[in-house]
């Protein structure tokens, strides 16, 4: 197994990603949209104690909706949910959605959404994503490389006292199918152990993280009681895992569930009462017979895809931390992993 060409969720056929962000203080926030122009079977699993979501109930396998047109991941806490409305209108103008009438544009786009808490990270509580950012992000979506770190919904993200951000990764399985993940790391928990090692780096493919070393410098932020976000802990890790393996709705739901293992391997603690940890899953191949969790002959392939999804999500978290950049805010600096642990990076 090896990463796809972009080592990003866009290596999965049918997945496009677009992002909008503002980093000029008092703004420090943004919006990320995963667009599936041909549609995809979708599911979600929410395990955090403080989620902010929209259009998640219809993704249940017991409900009739068959798929999704886009997923929105955004900053702004519950205010950020407004960005989904402009994504819907953008899709409506192009006839993408559930057809409910005879006209080409008589559609209802399905756009599930999840938010992170980043209010006032840049200094102003009201400097949050505008509704138009959703349309801007989907209009910019492509199937190419994904900008990581301080982009999109990762602009204002943080992981305890370190700067978080957007991360992505992919894997090409031995049978030629692809699994990808995209994550916004904004965790109450830590992505590093007491020695400063990134938890998820041990799951790298080949030499993906071979340049990393155990840091020889131990900054004060890892001392007991110091690796905490000042003020109320309001966070959330949100993610999308995707594959071109054809899955039915229940099998896609299972993929979202098992992907949470990827969070647990790379962030500690996870699923706290102040996180809204939510993972969406997508299967982009909809014109072939779909694998089902009730088919004994499919179990081996399903377990391979599910394990790949969880591991790829862990790797995406590492890429988020490695690409994040330090920021200065009115309440103090938020250092990146690179700036806090320069000795973690091999010079040979």
Short mmCIF file of C-alpha atoms in Angstrom, two decimals:
data_model
loop_
_atom_site.label_atom_id
_atom_site.label_comp_id
_atom_site.label_asym_id
_atom_site.label_seq_id
_atom_site.Cartn_x
_atom_site.Cartn_y
_atom_site.Cartn_z
CA UNK A 1 0.00 0.00 0.00
CA UNK A 2 1.13 3.54 -0.70
CA UNK A 3 -0.35 7.06 -0.65
CA UNK A 4 -2.18 8.34 -3.72
CA UNK A 5 -0.62 10.96 -6.02
CA UNK A 6 -1.69 13.91 -3.83
CA UNK A 7 -1.71 12.01 -0.52
CA UNK A 8 -5.08 13.68 0.02
CA UNK A 9 -8.77 12.87 0.02
CA UNK A 10 -8.94 14.17 -3.56
CA UNK A 11 -7.14 11.00 -4.67
CA UNK A 12 -10.51 9.28 -4.24
CA UNK A 13 -12.26 9.58 -7.62
CA UNK A 14 -15.23 11.95 -7.45
CA UNK A 15 -13.95 14.03 -4.50
CA UNK A 16 -13.22 17.77 -4.86
CA UNK A 17 -12.13 20.11 -2.05
CA UNK A 18 -12.36 23.91 -1.87
CA UNK A 19 -11.50 26.28 0.98
CA UNK A 20 -11.90 29.89 2.09
CA UNK A 21 -10.20 31.45 5.07
CA UNK A 22 -9.30 34.78 6.64
CA UNK A 23 -6.14 35.14 8.68
CA UNK A 24 -6.07 38.93 9.05
CA UNK A 25 -6.89 39.72 12.66
CA UNK A 26 -9.45 39.92 14.15
CA UNK A 27 -10.37 37.06 11.79
CA UNK A 28 -8.90 33.60 12.29
CA UNK A 29 -11.41 31.21 10.78
CA UNK A 30 -12.56 29.62 7.55
CA UNK A 31 -14.68 27.09 5.68
CA UNK A 32 -13.84 23.85 3.87
CA UNK A 33 -16.20 22.12 1.43
CA UNK A 34 -15.94 18.55 0.14
CA UNK A 35 -17.89 18.44 -3.14
CA UNK A 36 -18.98 15.22 -4.84
CA UNK A 37 -20.21 16.36 -8.27
CA UNK A 38 -21.62 12.94 -9.13
CA UNK A 39 -23.03 12.39 -5.66
CA UNK A 40 -22.02 9.83 -3.06
CA UNK A 41 -23.54 7.53 -0.48
CA UNK A 42 -23.06 9.31 2.85
CA UNK A 43 -23.08 8.55 6.56
CA UNK A 44 -21.99 10.16 9.82
CA UNK A 45 -20.98 9.14 13.32
CA UNK A 46 -20.98 11.76 16.10
CA UNK A 47 -19.21 10.93 19.36
CA UNK A 48 -18.20 14.24 20.89
CA UNK A 49 -20.24 15.68 23.73
CA UNK A 50 -20.78 19.13 22.18
CA UNK A 51 -21.50 18.74 18.45
CA UNK A 52 -22.64 21.43 16.05
CA UNK A 53 -24.18 19.81 12.98
CA UNK A 54 -26.78 20.14 10.24
CA UNK A 55 -28.56 17.53 8.08
CA UNK A 56 -27.10 14.53 9.89
CA UNK A 57 -30.31 12.65 10.77
CA UNK A 58 -31.11 11.93 7.12
CA UNK A 59 -27.77 10.08 6.80
CA UNK A 60 -29.02 7.31 9.08
CA UNK A 61 -29.29 3.95 7.28
CA UNK A 62 -32.93 3.71 8.42
CA UNK A 63 -33.86 6.94 6.61
CA UNK A 64 -34.71 7.21 2.92
CA UNK A 65 -32.16 9.72 1.63
CA UNK A 66 -29.77 7.96 -0.71
CA UNK A 67 -26.77 10.25 -0.88
CA UNK A 68 -25.11 13.62 -0.48
CA UNK A 69 -23.85 16.37 -2.80
CA UNK A 70 -21.36 18.08 -0.51
CA UNK A 71 -20.05 18.15 3.05
CA UNK A 72 -19.27 21.44 4.79
CA UNK A 73 -16.68 21.66 7.56
CA UNK A 74 -16.48 25.15 8.99
CA UNK A 75 -15.40 27.41 11.80
CA UNK A 76 -17.73 29.78 13.57
CA UNK A 77 -19.40 27.31 15.93
CA UNK A 78 -23.17 27.17 15.34
CA UNK A 79 -23.03 30.48 13.47
CA UNK A 80 -20.94 28.74 10.83
CA UNK A 81 -23.84 26.49 9.88
CA UNK A 82 -25.13 29.38 7.75
CA UNK A 83 -22.39 28.66 5.20
CA UNK A 84 -24.25 25.51 4.13
CA UNK A 85 -27.12 27.58 2.74
CA UNK A 86 -24.99 29.20 0.07
CA UNK A 87 -23.48 25.83 -0.83
CA UNK A 88 -27.03 24.58 -1.37
CA UNK A 89 -27.87 27.50 -3.62
CA UNK A 90 -24.66 26.99 -5.63
CA UNK A 91 -25.60 23.35 -6.16
CA UNK A 92 -29.21 24.21 -6.96
CA UNK A 93 -28.10 26.53 -9.75
CA UNK A 94 -26.31 23.57 -11.31
CA UNK A 95 -29.13 21.07 -10.84
CA UNK A 96 -27.27 18.98 -8.25
CA UNK A 97 -29.49 17.50 -5.58
CA UNK A 98 -32.52 15.32 -4.96
CA UNK A 99 -34.93 15.90 -7.85
CA UNK A 100 -38.33 17.03 -6.57
CA UNK A 101 -39.87 18.50 -9.73
CA UNK A 102 -39.80 18.49 -13.52
CA UNK A 103 -37.53 21.47 -14.08
CA UNK A 104 -33.77 21.00 -14.30
CA UNK A 105 -33.27 23.08 -11.16
CA UNK A 106 -36.11 21.55 -9.12
CA UNK A 107 -33.69 19.93 -6.71
CA UNK A 108 -32.92 19.91 -3.01
CA UNK A 109 -29.14 19.60 -2.50
CA UNK A 110 -28.07 17.44 0.44
CA UNK A 111 -25.30 19.24 2.33
CA UNK A 112 -24.53 17.85 5.80
CA UNK A 113 -22.39 20.20 7.88
CA UNK A 114 -20.28 20.18 11.02
CA UNK A 115 -18.57 23.05 12.84
CA UNK A 116 -15.63 23.67 15.14
CA UNK A 117 -15.50 26.21 17.94
CA UNK A 118 -13.04 28.95 17.00
CA UNK A 119 -15.02 32.02 18.02
CA UNK A 120 -12.81 35.00 18.95
CA UNK A 121 -9.59 33.08 18.18
CA UNK A 122 -8.53 36.14 16.21
CA UNK A 123 -9.80 38.55 18.84
CA UNK A 124 -13.37 39.38 17.77
CA UNK A 125 -16.30 37.13 18.60
CA UNK A 126 -18.17 38.35 15.52
CA UNK A 127 -15.25 37.79 13.11
CA UNK A 128 -16.58 34.45 11.91
CA UNK A 129 -17.38 32.82 8.55
CA UNK A 130 -19.86 34.74 6.43
CA UNK A 131 -22.59 32.69 4.69
CA UNK A 132 -21.00 33.52 1.31
CA UNK A 133 -17.85 31.63 2.28
CA UNK A 134 -19.63 28.35 1.62
CA UNK A 135 -20.34 29.26 -2.00
CA UNK A 136 -16.82 30.59 -2.37
CA UNK A 137 -15.31 27.36 -1.07
CA UNK A 138 -17.34 25.04 -3.30
CA UNK A 139 -16.72 27.26 -6.33
CA UNK A 140 -12.98 26.85 -5.68
CA UNK A 141 -13.18 23.08 -5.23
CA UNK A 142 -10.91 20.91 -7.37
CA UNK A 143 -9.67 17.35 -7.47
CA UNK A 144 -6.05 18.48 -7.07
CA UNK A 145 -3.78 18.96 -4.04
CA UNK A 146 -5.40 20.11 -0.80
CA UNK A 147 -3.94 23.12 1.01
CA UNK A 148 -3.07 22.00 4.55
CA UNK A 149 -2.52 23.71 7.88
CA UNK A 150 -3.93 27.25 8.28
CA UNK A 151 -6.47 26.93 5.48
CA UNK A 152 -10.23 26.59 5.32
CA UNK A 153 -11.84 25.52 8.57
CA UNK A 154 -8.34 24.89 9.94
CA UNK A 155 -7.47 28.60 9.96
CA UNK A 156 -8.41 29.11 13.60
CA UNK A 157 -8.02 25.52 14.81
CA UNK A 158 -5.77 24.53 17.69
CA UNK A 159 -4.88 21.32 19.50
CA UNK A 160 -4.44 22.20 23.15
CA UNK A 161 -1.67 24.79 23.20
CA UNK A 162 -0.42 24.01 19.67
CA UNK A 163 -1.78 25.34 16.38
CA UNK A 164 -4.06 22.86 14.67
CA UNK A 165 -5.38 22.98 11.13
CA UNK A 166 -6.64 21.03 8.16
CA UNK A 167 -4.95 17.76 7.27
CA UNK A 168 -5.44 15.15 4.58
CA UNK A 169 -4.00 11.80 3.48
CA UNK A 170 -4.82 8.86 1.24
CA UNK A 171 -3.86 5.25 0.56
CA UNK A 172 -4.04 3.15 -2.60
CA UNK A 173 -5.00 -0.39 -1.59
CA UNK A 174 -3.55 -3.51 -3.17
CA UNK A 175 -6.67 -4.04 -5.29
CA UNK A 176 -6.36 -0.55 -6.80
CA UNK A 177 -9.13 1.11 -4.80
CA UNK A 178 -8.50 4.27 -2.79
CA UNK A 179 -9.31 5.51 0.70
CA UNK A 180 -8.82 9.15 1.74
CA UNK A 181 -9.39 11.38 4.73
CA UNK A 182 -9.65 15.08 5.47
CA UNK A 183 -9.70 16.42 9.04
CA UNK A 184 -9.95 19.69 10.94
CA UNK A 185 -7.83 19.29 14.09
CA UNK A 186 -9.27 21.51 16.82
CA UNK A 187 -8.97 19.23 19.81
CA UNK A 188 -9.25 19.58 23.57
CA UNK A 189 -6.89 16.61 23.68
CA UNK A 190 -3.24 16.53 22.69
CA UNK A 191 -1.71 15.25 19.44
CA UNK A 192 1.67 14.72 21.15
CA UNK A 193 2.95 12.49 23.91
CA UNK A 194 4.98 13.63 26.91
CA UNK A 195 8.19 13.46 24.86
CA UNK A 196 6.79 15.64 22.09
CA UNK A 197 6.20 12.85 19.55
CA UNK A 198 3.11 13.07 17.38
CA UNK A 199 0.96 10.09 18.30
CA UNK A 200 -0.16 9.34 14.75
CA UNK A 201 3.28 9.43 13.15
CA UNK A 202 3.88 5.75 13.88
CA UNK A 203 1.19 4.92 11.29
CA UNK A 204 3.00 6.58 8.39
CA UNK A 205 3.27 4.71 5.09
CA UNK A 206 6.83 3.97 4.00
CA UNK A 207 9.04 6.99 4.70
CA UNK A 208 6.09 9.39 5.05
CA UNK A 209 7.19 10.55 8.50
CA UNK A 210 10.75 9.20 8.46
CA UNK A 211 12.10 12.74 8.84
CA UNK A 212 10.63 13.04 12.33
CA UNK A 213 12.67 12.41 15.49
CA UNK A 214 11.93 12.43 19.20
CA UNK A 215 12.54 16.07 20.15
CA UNK A 216 15.59 16.86 22.24
CA UNK A 217 14.14 20.20 23.27
CA UNK A 218 11.25 20.00 25.74
CA UNK A 219 9.34 23.30 25.72
CA UNK A 220 7.34 24.28 28.75
CA UNK A 221 4.06 23.53 27.03
CA UNK A 222 4.52 19.80 27.73
CA UNK A 223 5.05 20.26 31.43
CA UNK A 224 2.20 19.12 33.70
CA UNK A 225 -0.63 21.59 33.66
CA UNK A 226 0.91 23.71 30.89
CA UNK A 227 -0.41 21.94 27.80
CA UNK A 228 -3.87 23.42 28.21
CA UNK A 229 -5.90 26.01 26.34
CA UNK A 230 -6.53 29.04 28.58
CA UNK A 231 -10.19 29.79 29.21
CA UNK A 232 -13.19 27.56 28.46
CA UNK A 233 -12.31 24.41 26.53
CA UNK A 234 -14.50 24.53 23.43
CA UNK A 235 -13.09 22.54 20.58
CA UNK A 236 -14.08 19.71 18.16
CA UNK A 237 -12.40 17.50 15.57
CA UNK A 238 -14.44 17.04 12.39
CA UNK A 239 -13.50 14.88 9.44
CA UNK A 240 -14.51 13.16 6.21
CA UNK A 241 -13.31 9.71 5.17
CA UNK A 242 -14.03 8.56 1.63
CA UNK A 243 -13.52 5.60 -0.68
CA UNK A 244 -14.32 4.54 -4.22
CA UNK A 245 -15.27 1.08 -2.97
CA UNK A 246 -19.06 0.80 -3.55
CA UNK A 247 -20.74 0.67 -0.13
CA UNK A 248 -24.39 0.69 0.81
CA UNK A 249 -25.63 3.13 3.41
CA UNK A 250 -25.14 0.83 6.41
CA UNK A 251 -21.64 -0.13 5.29
CA UNK A 252 -20.80 3.55 4.86
CA UNK A 253 -22.09 4.24 8.36
CA UNK A 254 -19.80 1.52 9.67
CA UNK A 255 -16.86 3.21 7.94
CA UNK A 256 -17.63 6.45 9.79
CA UNK A 257 -17.87 4.59 13.09
CA UNK A 258 -14.55 2.77 12.76
CA UNK A 259 -12.79 5.93 11.54
CA UNK A 260 -13.13 7.26 15.09
CA UNK A 261 -10.41 4.75 15.99
CA UNK A 262 -8.15 6.94 13.86
CA UNK A 263 -8.92 9.91 16.10
CA UNK A 264 -8.23 7.87 19.24
CA UNK A 265 -4.82 6.77 17.93
CA UNK A 266 -3.70 10.32 17.17
CA UNK A 267 -5.37 12.48 19.87
CA UNK A 268 -5.58 11.90 23.62
CA UNK A 269 -8.09 12.33 25.14
CA UNK A 270 -10.77 12.28 22.44
CA UNK A 271 -14.60 12.44 22.44
CA UNK A 272 -14.71 14.71 25.48
CA UNK A 273 -17.73 16.64 26.67
CA UNK A 274 -16.23 19.85 25.25
CA UNK A 275 -15.54 18.35 21.81
CA UNK A 276 -18.14 17.79 19.09
CA UNK A 277 -16.12 15.09 17.31
CA UNK A 278 -17.99 14.09 14.14
CA UNK A 279 -16.88 11.99 11.16
CA UNK A 280 -18.64 11.79 7.80
CA UNK A 281 -18.05 8.86 5.43
CA UNK A 282 -18.55 8.83 1.66
CA UNK A 283 -18.64 6.10 -0.97
CA UNK A 284 -18.28 7.71 -4.38
CA UNK A 285 -18.98 4.69 -6.59
CA UNK A 286 -22.75 4.54 -6.94
CA UNK A 287 -23.21 2.71 -10.26
CA UNK A 288 -22.01 -0.72 -9.13
CA UNK A 289 -23.40 -3.34 -6.71
CA UNK A 290 -22.75 -2.09 -3.20
CA UNK A 291 -21.10 -4.06 -0.45
CA UNK A 292 -23.25 -4.76 2.60
CA UNK A 293 -22.36 -5.56 6.19
CA UNK A 294 -24.88 -8.42 6.05
CA UNK A 295 -23.03 -10.19 3.20
CA UNK A 296 -20.49 -12.66 4.63
CA UNK A 297 -18.57 -12.65 1.33
CA UNK A 298 -17.97 -8.89 1.66
CA UNK A 299 -16.61 -8.85 5.20
CA UNK A 300 -12.95 -9.21 4.30
CA UNK A 301 -13.01 -6.31 1.84
CA UNK A 302 -15.06 -4.17 4.20
CA UNK A 303 -12.67 -4.70 7.10
CA UNK A 304 -9.72 -3.78 4.86
CA UNK A 305 -11.41 -0.54 3.81
CA UNK A 306 -12.46 0.32 7.35
CA UNK A 307 -8.98 -0.25 8.78
CA UNK A 308 -7.49 1.85 5.99
CA UNK A 309 -9.94 4.67 6.74
CA UNK A 310 -9.00 4.82 10.42
CA UNK A 311 -5.25 4.72 9.75
CA UNK A 312 -5.50 7.29 6.98
CA UNK A 313 -7.37 9.63 9.31
CA UNK A 314 -4.57 9.31 11.89
CA UNK A 315 -2.03 10.20 9.19
CA UNK A 316 -4.14 13.18 8.12
CA UNK A 317 -4.00 14.49 11.69
CA UNK A 318 -0.20 14.34 11.59
CA UNK A 319 -0.16 16.27 8.30
CA UNK A 320 -2.42 18.91 9.85
CA UNK A 321 0.02 19.42 12.70
CA UNK A 322 3.12 19.40 10.48
CA UNK A 323 1.67 21.99 8.10
CA UNK A 324 0.15 24.31 10.70
CA UNK A 325 1.87 27.67 11.12
CA UNK A 326 2.27 29.69 14.31
CA UNK A 327 -0.06 32.65 14.77
CA UNK A 328 -0.03 35.67 17.07
CA UNK A 329 -3.39 36.52 18.57
CA UNK A 330 -4.58 39.20 21.01
CA UNK A 331 -4.64 36.57 23.75
CA UNK A 332 -1.13 35.33 22.98
CA UNK A 333 0.76 33.27 20.44
CA UNK A 334 -0.34 29.83 19.29
CA UNK A 335 2.85 27.99 18.31
CA UNK A 336 2.98 25.41 15.57
CA UNK A 337 4.47 21.98 16.19
CA UNK A 338 7.40 22.92 13.94
CA UNK A 339 8.18 26.03 15.96
CA UNK A 340 7.64 24.39 19.35
CA UNK A 341 9.74 21.31 18.53
CA UNK A 342 12.34 22.23 15.90
CA UNK A 343 14.57 19.33 16.96
CA UNK A 344 11.85 16.86 15.90
CA UNK A 345 12.86 17.42 12.27
CA UNK A 346 15.83 15.57 10.90
CA UNK A 347 18.53 17.71 9.30
CA UNK A 348 20.17 14.79 7.50
#
